[in-house]
Amino acid sequence: MTHLPGTEESYWMETAEGPVHPALGDGLEVDVAVVGAGVAGICTAWELARAGRRVALLEADRVAAGVTGYTTAKLSAQHGLLYDRLRGASGAEGARHYARSQQEAVEHVGRVAAELGVDCELERVPAHVYAESEEAVDALRTEAEAAREAGLEASFVRDTGLPYPVAGAVRVEHQAQFHPRKYLLALVADLVARGGSVHERTRVVSLDEGEPCRLTTEAGYEVVCRDVVVATHYPVFDRALLFSRLVPHRELVVAAVLPADRDPRGAYLTQEGNTRSVRTAPYGDGERLLIVTGEKFEPGAGDVGARHERLAAWTAERFPDARITHRWAAQDNATTDGVPFVGPFRPGSRHVYTATGFGGWGMSNGVMSGRLLSALITGDAPPWASLYDPRRLHLREAPALLKAQGSVLKHFVGDRLPSSHVDGVDEIAPGTGALVRAGGRHCAVYRDEDGVPHAVSARCTHLGCLVLFNDAERAWECPCHGSRFAVDGSVLHGPALRPLEPRALPGTEGDG
Ligand code: FES
């Protein structure tokens, strides 16, 4: 729980409402079905419609309202300190391909927004990765040189525009920031105008990968198509076991109104202090909206309220004139080698593709994925396609892979983690949740504000890890691959497709 001021909603969600699209109510035959209407799915569907394909975009919830509605919405080819690492892992050409594909995505948004006449608050800004400690300066200088060698206009600087001193920063010119929902809702409207079909509240529950491919929705309707794109953030129907090479994390966001003359006029990131990301957006007259993201943690790690308060305190200390108006949380997955998986779904796939593992850089990666997947499907792959191919497996992934799998194992046998369990329902305070053993099984019990317990199975329906309670957002979270469930067990976020089963507690009635 937290007592921070402001509304518990994403600013992007609050300020851009989209039309309702009907749930699929009949069978459908198209050229390409795109599953998942976040940034990657929308961009892919739109590119394909523009290329003349008959496209269906299928979303389990609402368009651009999942992870994409809760982003920081930086549009940048600078992704932390990636270029020096990439140069070592994929060679100079790999780093050049990465920089080119990401910078092209940034430019593409500008071109498309102009072409469609979309006011998506697109602003060109320099991006910075900075450090406050002098020990980090050598690494920043090396990164600036690697990013420049990769083709970006990068330099090492001491002056950043931030209102607090830093030891140094890598500055990359010609980056951008925008209102993600204003841009993506306009793409969806244009997709519909081009004859594409968009269906919300349409959860796809099975994929038959053949010629043609067949998808089945939860309501039992079939979509027949030549190609399928699985753009569900964490890939569902994961026969290539990509989940074992993806690590989920959550981050918290606060937004605060700032006098316009205090705007640092750039995008910023530091990996110090459990990461802090800073940008601003247009707001009222003479004001800007400061958006600060940070406090990275594993889903289910707990203490979310305290983490949010730390982030708010950091914001108040660094930007004393800022008044907090909104707060929310974001989730993403990182791949074990730091480069997203975009391309054929598994080694034998001829007509099924995926895009995932954006590592917190969903905007440029989502736009890049749309262009890449559309090009793969229309038979015109760019020279950098192989860099993102999910079928790659680098030996240097091995340590990160083992670490990720060790974490999964720990949460699968989570009954040995005493901190997640209480001895009885009476120990659970109203408005909170904990795990309880009942009848030899693990129950996830939420006690509502009236004191009524609501019990569901604590075994995640994806692969059976034990879920944990998020106190600030009142949700059950799976630490293994990031599935999230409401307190009644319904799925908020995959890869889980099925809800947590209701459970009866000894001596309680009602929730079964
Ligand atoms: Fe995979 Fe829960 S998300 S086991």
mmCIF file of N, CA and C in Angstrom, residues 408-464:
data_model
loop_
_atom_site.group_PDB
_atom_site.id
_atom_site.type_symbol
_atom_site.label_atom_id
_atom_site.label_comp_id
_atom_site.label_asym_id
_atom_site.label_seq_id
_atom_site.Cartn_x
_atom_site.Cartn_y
_atom_site.Cartn_z
ATOM 1 N N VAL A 408 13.507 -19.728 -11.863
ATOM 2 C CA VAL A 408 12.254 -20.437 -12.103
ATOM 3 C C VAL A 408 12.124 -21.624 -11.153
ATOM 4 N N LEU A 409 13.222 -22.375 -10.990
ATOM 5 C CA LEU A 409 13.193 -23.550 -10.122
ATOM 6 C C LEU A 409 12.863 -23.139 -8.688
ATOM 7 N N LYS A 410 13.474 -22.039 -8.257
ATOM 8 C CA LYS A 410 13.256 -21.545 -6.892
ATOM 9 C C LYS A 410 11.761 -21.258 -6.682
ATOM 10 N N HIS A 411 11.116 -20.672 -7.668
ATOM 11 C CA HIS A 411 9.714 -20.312 -7.503
ATOM 12 C C HIS A 411 8.779 -21.493 -7.745
ATOM 13 N N PHE A 412 9.286 -22.530 -8.437
ATOM 14 C CA PHE A 412 8.447 -23.718 -8.612
ATOM 15 C C PHE A 412 8.318 -24.465 -7.286
ATOM 16 N N VAL A 413 9.432 -24.528 -6.554
ATOM 17 C CA VAL A 413 9.393 -25.195 -5.241
ATOM 18 C C VAL A 413 9.219 -24.153 -4.145
ATOM 19 N N GLY A 414 8.387 -23.174 -4.411
ATOM 20 C CA GLY A 414 8.280 -22.003 -3.542
ATOM 21 C C GLY A 414 7.761 -22.280 -2.167
ATOM 22 N N ASP A 415 7.273 -23.497 -1.874
ATOM 23 C CA ASP A 415 6.795 -23.757 -0.519
ATOM 24 C C ASP A 415 7.953 -23.769 0.484
ATOM 25 N N ARG A 416 9.198 -23.726 -0.077
ATOM 26 C CA ARG A 416 10.331 -23.615 0.853
ATOM 27 C C ARG A 416 10.703 -22.150 1.072
ATOM 28 N N LEU A 417 9.930 -21.242 0.488
ATOM 29 C CA LEU A 417 10.187 -19.827 0.706
ATOM 30 C C LEU A 417 9.211 -19.335 1.768
ATOM 31 N N PRO A 418 9.586 -19.369 3.033
ATOM 32 C CA PRO A 418 8.618 -19.118 4.094
ATOM 33 C C PRO A 418 7.988 -17.732 4.010
ATOM 34 N N SER A 419 8.709 -16.735 3.434
ATOM 35 C CA SER A 419 8.190 -15.373 3.459
ATOM 36 C C SER A 419 6.906 -15.229 2.653
ATOM 37 N N SER A 420 6.653 -16.140 1.697
ATOM 38 C CA SER A 420 5.462 -15.998 0.861
ATOM 39 C C SER A 420 4.230 -16.599 1.531
ATOM 40 N N HIS A 421 4.425 -17.386 2.603
ATOM 41 C CA HIS A 421 3.313 -18.100 3.233
ATOM 42 C C HIS A 421 2.970 -17.536 4.612
ATOM 43 N N VAL A 422 1.684 -17.663 4.984
ATOM 44 C CA VAL A 422 1.293 -17.454 6.378
ATOM 45 C C VAL A 422 0.638 -18.755 6.848
ATOM 46 N N ASP A 423 0.483 -18.888 8.160
ATOM 47 C CA ASP A 423 -0.059 -20.146 8.689
ATOM 48 C C ASP A 423 -1.569 -20.247 8.536
ATOM 49 N N GLY A 424 -2.250 -19.112 8.533
ATOM 50 C CA GLY A 424 -3.703 -19.177 8.427
ATOM 51 C C GLY A 424 -4.266 -17.897 7.848
ATOM 52 N N VAL A 425 -5.509 -17.983 7.362
ATOM 53 C CA VAL A 425 -6.162 -16.837 6.720
ATOM 54 C C VAL A 425 -6.272 -15.659 7.689
ATOM 55 N N ASP A 426 -6.402 -15.954 8.993
ATOM 56 C CA ASP A 426 -6.558 -14.882 9.983
ATOM 57 C C ASP A 426 -5.364 -13.936 10.012
ATOM 58 N N GLU A 427 -4.210 -14.432 9.549
ATOM 59 C CA GLU A 427 -3.012 -13.581 9.569
ATOM 60 C C GLU A 427 -2.987 -12.574 8.421
ATOM 61 N N ILE A 428 -3.933 -12.712 7.491
ATOM 62 C CA ILE A 428 -3.922 -11.822 6.309
ATOM 63 C C ILE A 428 -4.761 -10.586 6.620
ATOM 64 N N ALA A 429 -4.150 -9.419 6.543
ATOM 65 C CA ALA A 429 -4.864 -8.172 6.842
ATOM 66 C C ALA A 429 -5.792 -7.818 5.685
ATOM 67 N N PRO A 430 -6.918 -7.130 5.956
ATOM 68 C CA PRO A 430 -7.797 -6.698 4.867
ATOM 69 C C PRO A 430 -7.024 -5.880 3.828
ATOM 70 N N GLY A 431 -7.325 -6.140 2.539
ATOM 71 C CA GLY A 431 -6.660 -5.419 1.450
ATOM 72 C C GLY A 431 -5.325 -6.024 1.059
ATOM 73 N N THR A 432 -4.948 -7.167 1.662
ATOM 74 C CA THR A 432 -3.666 -7.797 1.294
ATOM 75 C C THR A 432 -3.889 -9.274 0.959
ATOM 76 N N GLY A 433 -2.835 -9.939 0.530
ATOM 77 C CA GLY A 433 -2.935 -11.342 0.147
ATOM 78 C C GLY A 433 -1.686 -12.102 0.549
ATOM 79 N N ALA A 434 -1.807 -13.405 0.687
ATOM 80 C CA ALA A 434 -0.663 -14.265 1.030
ATOM 81 C C ALA A 434 -1.013 -15.697 0.638
ATOM 82 N N LEU A 435 -0.013 -16.571 0.655
ATOM 83 C CA LEU A 435 -0.247 -17.982 0.356
ATOM 84 C C LEU A 435 -0.508 -18.748 1.650
ATOM 85 N N VAL A 436 -1.442 -19.676 1.555
ATOM 86 C CA VAL A 436 -1.813 -20.489 2.712
ATOM 87 C C VAL A 436 -1.877 -21.933 2.231
ATOM 88 N N ARG A 437 -1.429 -22.878 3.035
ATOM 89 C CA ARG A 437 -1.598 -24.300 2.674
ATOM 90 C C ARG A 437 -2.944 -24.758 3.220
ATOM 91 N N ALA A 438 -3.766 -25.312 2.346
ATOM 92 C CA ALA A 438 -5.074 -25.807 2.791
ATOM 93 C C ALA A 438 -5.325 -27.125 2.081
ATOM 94 N N GLY A 439 -5.612 -28.160 2.839
ATOM 95 C CA GLY A 439 -5.859 -29.475 2.247
ATOM 96 C C GLY A 439 -4.666 -29.967 1.450
ATOM 97 N N GLY A 440 -3.461 -29.632 1.886
ATOM 98 C CA GLY A 440 -2.253 -30.086 1.199
ATOM 99 C C GLY A 440 -1.949 -29.317 -0.078
ATOM 100 N N ARG A 441 -2.727 -28.264 -0.352
ATOM 101 C CA ARG A 441 -2.475 -27.503 -1.578
ATOM 102 C C ARG A 441 -2.159 -26.041 -1.246
ATOM 103 N N HIS A 442 -1.468 -25.388 -2.175
ATOM 104 C CA HIS A 442 -1.148 -23.979 -1.977
ATOM 105 C C HIS A 442 -2.319 -23.129 -2.459
ATOM 106 N N CYS A 443 -2.849 -22.311 -1.563
ATOM 107 C CA CYS A 443 -3.920 -21.392 -1.957
ATOM 108 C C CYS A 443 -3.381 -19.970 -1.914
ATOM 109 N N ALA A 444 -3.788 -19.176 -2.904
ATOM 110 C CA ALA A 444 -3.486 -17.746 -2.915
ATOM 111 C C ALA A 444 -4.731 -17.055 -2.377
ATOM 112 N N VAL A 445 -4.589 -16.439 -1.208
ATOM 113 C CA VAL A 445 -5.775 -15.883 -0.539
ATOM 114 C C VAL A 445 -5.666 -14.365 -0.452
ATOM 115 N N TYR A 446 -6.677 -13.696 -0.989
ATOM 116 C CA TYR A 446 -6.782 -12.239 -0.868
ATOM 117 C C TYR A 446 -7.935 -11.943 0.083
ATOM 118 N N ARG A 447 -7.680 -11.107 1.081
ATOM 119 C CA ARG A 447 -8.755 -10.722 1.986
ATOM 120 C C ARG A 447 -9.204 -9.310 1.597
ATOM 121 N N ASP A 448 -10.474 -9.156 1.223
ATOM 122 C CA ASP A 448 -10.920 -7.839 0.751
ATOM 123 C C ASP A 448 -11.107 -6.877 1.915
ATOM 124 N N GLU A 449 -11.461 -5.627 1.579
ATOM 125 C CA GLU A 449 -11.543 -4.575 2.606
ATOM 126 C C GLU A 449 -12.605 -4.900 3.656
ATOM 127 N N ASP A 450 -13.602 -5.737 3.293
ATOM 128 C CA ASP A 450 -14.635 -6.115 4.271
ATOM 129 C C ASP A 450 -14.214 -7.345 5.080
ATOM 130 N N GLY A 451 -13.011 -7.838 4.824
ATOM 131 C CA GLY A 451 -12.506 -8.972 5.590
ATOM 132 C C GLY A 451 -12.846 -10.326 4.984
ATOM 133 N N VAL A 452 -13.491 -10.345 3.811
ATOM 134 C CA VAL A 452 -13.896 -11.625 3.207
ATOM 135 C C VAL A 452 -12.712 -12.204 2.421
ATOM 136 N N PRO A 453 -12.316 -13.459 2.719
ATOM 137 C CA PRO A 453 -11.202 -14.050 1.963
ATOM 138 C C PRO A 453 -11.654 -14.589 0.606
ATOM 139 N N HIS A 454 -10.809 -14.413 -0.423
ATOM 140 C CA HIS A 454 -11.079 -14.946 -1.752
ATOM 141 C C HIS A 454 -9.888 -15.833 -2.100
ATOM 142 N N ALA A 455 -10.145 -17.124 -2.286
ATOM 143 C CA ALA A 455 -9.041 -18.071 -2.456
ATOM 144 C C ALA A 455 -9.025 -18.656 -3.864
ATOM 145 N N VAL A 456 -7.840 -18.692 -4.446
ATOM 146 C CA VAL A 456 -7.641 -19.351 -5.744
ATOM 147 C C VAL A 456 -6.392 -20.209 -5.640
ATOM 148 N N SER A 457 -6.187 -21.084 -6.601
ATOM 149 C CA SER A 457 -4.968 -21.893 -6.600
ATOM 150 C C SER A 457 -3.757 -20.981 -6.727
ATOM 151 N N ALA A 458 -2.699 -21.309 -5.984
ATOM 152 C CA ALA A 458 -1.478 -20.492 -6.064
ATOM 153 C C ALA A 458 -0.544 -20.968 -7.171
ATOM 154 N N ARG A 459 -0.927 -22.041 -7.904
ATOM 155 C CA ARG A 459 -0.073 -22.557 -8.981
ATOM 156 C C ARG A 459 -0.422 -21.833 -10.278
ATOM 157 N N CYS A 460 0.541 -21.117 -10.820
ATOM 158 C CA CYS A 460 0.347 -20.401 -12.086
ATOM 159 C C CYS A 460 -0.070 -21.397 -13.172
ATOM 160 N N THR A 461 -1.047 -21.020 -13.985
ATOM 161 C CA THR A 461 -1.555 -21.941 -15.010
ATOM 162 C C THR A 461 -0.644 -22.018 -16.234
ATOM 163 N N HIS A 462 0.456 -21.259 -16.233
ATOM 164 C CA HIS A 462 1.399 -21.409 -17.350
ATOM 165 C C HIS A 462 2.218 -22.683 -17.157
ATOM 166 N N LEU A 463 3.102 -22.706 -16.171
ATOM 167 C CA LEU A 463 3.916 -23.900 -15.948
ATOM 168 C C LEU A 463 4.007 -24.298 -14.483
ATOM 169 N N GLY A 464 3.155 -23.706 -13.640
ATOM 170 C CA GLY A 464 3.024 -24.228 -12.290
ATOM 171 C C GLY A 464 3.867 -23.601 -11.205
#
